[in-house]
Coordinates of C-alpha atoms in Angstrom, one line a residue:
X1 CA -22.0 -54.7 -4.9
X2 CA -24.5 -51.8 -5.3
X3 CA -23.9 -49.0 -7.7
X4 CA -22.4 -46.1 -5.7
X5 CA -24.0 -43.5 -7.9
X6 CA -27.4 -45.0 -7.3
X7 CA -27.1 -44.8 -3.5
X8 CA -27.8 -41.8 -1.3
X9 CA -31.1 -39.9 -0.9
X10 CA -33.1 -42.4 -2.9
X11 CA -32.0 -45.3 -0.7
X12 CA -33.0 -43.5 2.4
X13 CA -36.4 -42.7 0.9
X14 CA -36.8 -46.3 -0.2
X15 CA -36.3 -47.5 3.3
X16 CA -38.8 -45.0 4.6
X17 CA -41.3 -46.1 1.9
X18 CA -41.6 -49.6 3.3
X19 CA -45.3 -50.0 4.2
X20 CA -48.3 -48.2 2.8
X21 CA -48.4 -45.4 5.3
X22 CA -44.6 -45.0 5.9
X23 CA -44.6 -41.7 3.9
X24 CA -46.5 -40.1 6.8
X25 CA -43.3 -40.5 8.8
X26 CA -41.7 -37.8 6.6
X27 CA -41.7 -34.6 8.7
X28 CA -42.2 -32.5 5.6
X29 CA -45.2 -34.6 4.5
X30 CA -46.8 -34.3 8.0
X31 CA -46.3 -30.5 7.7
X32 CA -48.0 -30.5 4.3
X33 CA -50.9 -32.5 5.6
X34 CA -51.3 -30.1 8.5
X35 CA -51.3 -27.2 6.1
X36 CA -54.1 -28.9 4.0
X37 CA -56.1 -29.4 7.2
X38 CA -55.7 -25.8 8.2
X39 CA -56.8 -24.6 4.7
X40 CA -59.8 -26.9 4.9
X41 CA -60.7 -25.3 8.3
X42 CA -60.4 -21.9 6.7
X43 CA -62.8 -22.9 4.0
X44 CA -65.3 -24.4 6.4
X45 CA -65.2 -21.2 8.5
X46 CA -65.3 -18.6 5.8
X47 CA -67.6 -20.4 3.3
X48 CA -69.3 -23.3 5.1
X49 CA -72.2 -23.4 2.7
X50 CA -70.0 -23.7 -0.4
X51 CA -66.7 -25.3 0.5
X52 CA -67.8 -28.7 1.8
X53 CA -70.3 -29.4 -1.0
X54 CA -69.7 -32.3 -3.3
X55 CA -69.6 -30.1 -6.4
X56 CA -66.9 -28.0 -4.9
X57 CA -64.8 -30.9 -3.9
X58 CA -65.1 -32.5 -7.4
X59 CA -64.2 -29.1 -8.8
X60 CA -61.0 -29.0 -6.7
X61 CA -60.1 -32.6 -7.8
X62 CA -60.7 -31.8 -11.5
X63 CA -58.6 -28.7 -11.4
X64 CA -55.8 -30.6 -9.5
X65 CA -55.9 -33.4 -12.1
X66 CA -54.7 -31.4 -15.1
X67 CA -51.9 -29.5 -13.3
X68 CA -51.2 -32.7 -11.2
X69 CA -50.2 -34.8 -14.2
X70 CA -47.8 -32.0 -15.3
X71 CA -46.5 -31.9 -11.7
X72 CA -45.6 -35.6 -11.8
X73 CA -43.4 -35.0 -14.8
X74 CA -41.9 -31.8 -13.3
X75 CA -41.0 -33.8 -10.2
X76 CA -38.8 -36.2 -12.2
X77 CA -37.1 -33.3 -14.1
X78 CA -36.3 -31.3 -10.9
X79 CA -35.1 -34.4 -9.0
X80 CA -32.8 -35.1 -12.0
X81 CA -31.3 -31.6 -11.5
X82 CA -33.2 -29.8 -14.3
X83 CA -36.1 -27.4 -14.7
X84 CA -38.9 -27.2 -17.4
X85 CA -40.5 -23.9 -17.9
X86 CA -42.3 -25.0 -21.1
X87 CA -44.9 -27.4 -19.6
X88 CA -47.8 -25.0 -19.9
X89 CA -47.0 -24.0 -23.5
X90 CA -46.3 -27.7 -24.4
X91 CA -49.8 -28.6 -23.1
X92 CA -51.4 -25.8 -25.1
X93 CA -49.6 -26.9 -28.3
X94 CA -50.6 -30.5 -27.8
X95 CA -54.3 -29.4 -27.3
X96 CA -54.3 -27.2 -30.4
X97 CA -52.7 -29.9 -32.6
X98 CA -55.1 -32.5 -31.4
X99 CA -58.2 -30.4 -32.0
X100 CA -57.4 -29.2 -35.6
X101 CA -60.2 -30.3 -38.0
X102 CA -57.6 -32.5 -39.8
X103 CA -56.8 -34.4 -36.6
X104 CA -60.4 -34.5 -35.4
X105 CA -61.4 -36.2 -38.7
X106 CA -59.7 -39.4 -37.5
X107 CA -61.6 -39.6 -34.3
X108 CA -61.0 -39.3 -30.5
X109 CA -58.4 -42.1 -30.2
X110 CA -56.2 -40.4 -32.8
X111 CA -56.7 -37.1 -31.1
X112 CA -55.5 -38.5 -27.8
X113 CA -52.5 -40.2 -29.5
X114 CA -51.7 -37.0 -31.3
X115 CA -51.7 -35.0 -28.0
X116 CA -49.4 -37.5 -26.4
X117 CA -47.0 -37.6 -29.3
X118 CA -46.8 -33.8 -29.6
X119 CA -46.2 -33.5 -25.9
X120 CA -43.5 -36.2 -25.8
X121 CA -41.9 -34.9 -29.0
X122 CA -41.7 -31.4 -27.6
X123 CA -40.2 -32.7 -24.4
X124 CA -37.7 -34.8 -26.4
X125 CA -36.5 -31.6 -28.2
X126 CA -35.9 -30.0 -24.9
X127 CA -34.0 -33.0 -23.7
X128 CA -31.8 -33.1 -26.9
X129 CA -31.0 -29.4 -26.6
X130 CA -30.1 -29.7 -22.9
X131 CA -28.3 -33.1 -22.9
X132 CA -26.5 -33.0 -26.3
X133 CA -26.7 -29.4 -27.2
X134 CA -25.3 -28.4 -23.8
X135 CA -27.9 -25.6 -23.3
X136 CA -28.7 -24.5 -19.8
X137 CA -32.2 -26.0 -18.9
X138 CA -33.6 -22.6 -18.0
X139 CA -32.7 -21.2 -21.4
X140 CA -33.7 -24.2 -23.5
X141 CA -37.1 -24.6 -21.9
X142 CA -37.7 -20.8 -21.8
X143 CA -37.1 -20.8 -25.6
X144 CA -39.5 -23.7 -26.0
X145 CA -42.1 -21.9 -23.9
X146 CA -42.1 -19.0 -26.3
X147 CA -41.8 -21.2 -29.5
X148 CA -44.5 -23.7 -28.5
X149 CA -46.9 -20.9 -27.5
X150 CA -46.2 -19.1 -30.8
X151 CA -46.7 -22.3 -32.8
X152 CA -50.0 -23.0 -31.0
X153 CA -51.1 -19.5 -31.9
X154 CA -50.1 -19.9 -35.5
X155 CA -51.8 -23.2 -35.9
X156 CA -55.1 -22.0 -34.3
X157 CA -54.9 -18.5 -35.8
X158 CA -55.4 -17.4 -32.1
X159 CA -58.9 -18.9 -32.2
X160 CA -60.4 -21.5 -29.8
X161 CA -60.9 -24.9 -31.5
X162 CA -64.1 -26.7 -30.4
X163 CA -64.2 -30.4 -30.1
X164 CA -66.7 -31.8 -32.6
X165 CA -69.8 -33.7 -31.4
X166 CA -68.5 -36.9 -33.1
X167 CA -65.5 -36.8 -30.8
X168 CA -67.5 -36.6 -27.6
X169 CA -65.5 -39.5 -26.1
X170 CA -62.9 -37.0 -25.1
X171 CA -65.4 -34.8 -23.4
X172 CA -66.8 -37.9 -21.6
X173 CA -63.7 -38.1 -19.5
X174 CA -64.9 -35.0 -17.7
X175 CA -68.7 -35.6 -17.7
X176 CA -68.8 -39.3 -17.0
X177 CA -68.5 -40.1 -13.3
X178 CA -67.6 -43.2 -11.4
X179 CA -68.7 -43.2 -7.8
X180 CA -69.4 -39.5 -8.2
X181 CA -65.9 -38.7 -9.4
X182 CA -65.0 -37.7 -13.1
X183 CA -62.9 -40.2 -15.0
X184 CA -60.2 -37.6 -15.5
X185 CA -59.5 -37.7 -11.8
X186 CA -58.9 -41.5 -12.0
X187 CA -56.5 -40.9 -14.9
X188 CA -54.6 -38.4 -12.7
X189 CA -54.5 -41.0 -9.9
X190 CA -53.2 -43.6 -12.3
X191 CA -50.4 -41.3 -13.5
X192 CA -49.5 -40.6 -9.8
X193 CA -49.3 -44.3 -9.0
X194 CA -47.3 -45.1 -12.1
X195 CA -45.0 -42.1 -11.4
X196 CA -44.4 -43.3 -7.8
X197 CA -43.6 -46.8 -8.9
X198 CA -41.2 -45.5 -11.6
X199 CA -39.4 -43.2 -9.2
X200 CA -39.3 -45.6 -6.2
X201 CA -39.2 -49.1 -7.5
X202 CA -37.2 -49.0 -10.7
X203 CA -33.6 -48.5 -11.9
X204 CA -34.8 -45.4 -13.8
X205 CA -35.9 -43.8 -10.5
X206 CA -32.6 -44.7 -8.8
X207 CA -30.6 -43.2 -11.7
X208 CA -32.8 -40.0 -11.6
X209 CA -31.7 -39.4 -8.0
X210 CA -28.1 -40.2 -8.8
X211 CA -28.0 -37.9 -11.8
X212 CA -29.6 -35.1 -9.8
X213 CA -27.5 -35.6 -6.8
X214 CA -24.0 -35.9 -8.5
X215 CA -23.9 -36.1 -12.3
X216 CA -20.2 -36.8 -12.4
X217 CA -20.4 -39.6 -9.9
X218 CA -23.3 -41.0 -11.9
X219 CA -21.2 -40.9 -15.1
X220 CA -18.3 -42.6 -13.4
X221 CA -20.6 -45.3 -12.2
X222 CA -21.6 -46.1 -15.7
X223 CA -24.9 -44.2 -16.1
X224 CA -25.4 -42.5 -19.4
X225 CA -26.2 -39.1 -17.9
X226 CA -27.0 -37.4 -21.3
X227 CA -29.4 -40.1 -22.4
X228 CA -31.1 -40.2 -19.0
X229 CA -31.5 -36.4 -18.9
X230 CA -33.1 -36.5 -22.4
X231 CA -35.5 -39.2 -21.2
X232 CA -36.5 -37.1 -18.2
X233 CA -37.6 -34.2 -20.4
X234 CA -39.4 -36.6 -22.8
X235 CA -41.2 -38.0 -19.7
X236 CA -42.2 -34.4 -18.8
X237 CA -43.5 -33.9 -22.3
X238 CA -45.5 -37.1 -22.1
X239 CA -47.2 -35.9 -19.0
X240 CA -48.0 -32.6 -20.7
X241 CA -49.6 -34.5 -23.6
X242 CA -51.8 -36.5 -21.1
X243 CA -52.7 -33.2 -19.4
X244 CA -53.7 -31.8 -22.8
X245 CA -56.2 -34.5 -23.1
X246 CA -57.6 -33.7 -19.7
X247 CA -57.9 -30.0 -20.3
X248 CA -59.5 -30.7 -23.7
X249 CA -62.1 -32.8 -21.8
X250 CA -62.7 -30.1 -19.2
X251 CA -63.1 -27.2 -21.6
X252 CA -64.2 -29.1 -24.8
X253 CA -61.6 -27.0 -26.6
X254 CA -58.1 -26.8 -27.8
X255 CA -56.5 -23.3 -27.3
X256 CA -53.2 -21.6 -27.4
X257 CA -54.1 -20.0 -24.1
X258 CA -54.4 -23.3 -22.2
X259 CA -51.8 -23.9 -19.5
X260 CA -51.0 -20.2 -18.9
X261 CA -48.8 -20.0 -15.8
X262 CA -49.1 -23.8 -15.2
X263 CA -45.3 -24.0 -15.1
X264 CA -45.6 -21.7 -12.0
X265 CA -48.1 -24.0 -10.2
X266 CA -46.3 -27.2 -11.2
X267 CA -42.8 -26.1 -10.1
X268 CA -44.1 -24.4 -7.0
X269 CA -46.0 -27.6 -6.0
X270 CA -42.8 -29.6 -6.5
X271 CA -40.8 -27.2 -4.3
X272 CA -43.4 -27.0 -1.6
X273 CA -43.4 -30.8 -1.6
X274 CA -39.8 -30.9 -0.5
X275 CA -38.0 -31.5 -3.8
X276 CA -34.6 -29.7 -3.9
X277 CA -34.2 -27.2 -6.7
X278 CA -30.6 -28.5 -7.0
X279 CA -31.8 -32.0 -7.6
X280 CA -31.1 -35.4 -5.9
X281 CA -34.0 -35.4 -3.5
X282 CA -37.8 -35.3 -3.6
X283 CA -40.9 -37.4 -3.7
X284 CA -44.1 -37.8 -5.8
X285 CA -46.3 -37.8 -2.7
X286 CA -44.7 -34.5 -1.5
X287 CA -45.3 -32.9 -4.9
X288 CA -49.0 -33.9 -4.9
X289 CA -49.5 -32.6 -1.4
X290 CA -48.0 -29.3 -2.5
X291 CA -50.3 -29.3 -5.5
X292 CA -53.3 -29.8 -3.4
X293 CA -52.3 -26.9 -1.1
X294 CA -52.0 -24.6 -4.1
X295 CA -55.3 -25.9 -5.5
X296 CA -57.1 -25.3 -2.2
X297 CA -55.7 -21.8 -2.0
X298 CA -57.0 -21.0 -5.5
X299 CA -60.4 -22.5 -4.5
X300 CA -60.6 -20.4 -1.3
X301 CA -59.7 -17.2 -3.2
X302 CA -62.5 -17.9 -5.7
X303 CA -65.1 -18.8 -3.1
X304 CA -64.3 -15.7 -1.1
X305 CA -64.3 -13.4 -4.2
X306 CA -60.7 -12.3 -3.7
X307 CA -58.7 -10.7 -6.4
X308 CA -56.7 -12.9 -8.8
X309 CA -53.7 -10.6 -8.4
X310 CA -53.7 -11.2 -4.6
X311 CA -53.8 -14.9 -5.3
X312 CA -50.6 -14.7 -7.4
X313 CA -48.9 -12.6 -4.7
X314 CA -49.8 -15.2 -2.1
X315 CA -48.4 -18.0 -4.2
X316 CA -45.2 -16.1 -4.8
X317 CA -44.7 -15.6 -1.1
X318 CA -45.3 -19.3 -0.5
X319 CA -42.6 -20.2 -3.0
X320 CA -40.1 -17.8 -1.4
X321 CA -40.8 -19.2 2.0
X322 CA -40.5 -22.8 0.8
X323 CA -37.1 -22.1 -0.9
X324 CA -35.8 -20.3 2.2
X325 CA -36.9 -23.2 4.4
X326 CA -35.0 -25.6 2.0
X327 CA -31.8 -23.5 2.3
X328 CA -32.1 -23.5 6.1
X329 CA -32.6 -27.3 6.3
X330 CA -29.6 -27.8 4.0
X331 CA -27.4 -25.6 6.2
X332 CA -28.5 -27.4 9.3
X333 CA -27.7 -30.8 7.8
X334 CA -24.3 -29.7 6.5
X335 CA -21.4 -31.1 8.5

């Protein structure tokens, strides 16, 4: 007999996921694909000489890669009924810690391991505070946002830390290309694939949907809700650590300013992708499509020389519309 707490939205999604193109059957995914096509058309019409160039497309993918890895972790947290506002600051802290002279003295492998450990450790602290300290996720991760950013500033003395020439292997992730695409984009793709498998093909994924959909039912079914919640935030921190490596490769630096407002982009991408803010429903594919929409919007604003403040206003309006549509759909489905 199947676990009742592990049934529900995930099972329906799993049925739909049969077959490599089954996700296209999701109405919200089709809507996101249409939105991407429309944005591409806008780019071709407004800046045909710049938008469709290879360099611009690679630039879009490179920008999406860093935020995209964070978005994968954010998807798990939000499906599990939580929220993580500290992802940008966590990434900044990991990048600063990994680029101190003391860390760089041990070489690029240790730098990468350091970034991952710092990110995972920070996420684990969030998880412990929320799952066992009973803090509200919003408050716990907001406090971590401030603390992690402050610690990064203290460690770096508010200065940008340059990756030394001896550690060029980190930078090579951005400069080395395979089939014309930087290696960091392949790392992003690997994280997305692994995230999709974890969410859709493992017990961990089923429990994530169960915990987000009905924590009490999940507990009665034998799921350790506290431990699972802690692991979700640790997973988010792990993704922040990987993202720190990618941004170090792109910028050749570690800085306390890295990841500013990345929490906005990641959470917005997850919401636009169809994940419920209340938890229990969502997909990795939807989140990545939402991310690509935001990245394309950013690219179009840059190409057309539009003000950054206008870009933030547009993103804010998109988030509001996405949440309103979610509420409307929930009301329509209610008995």
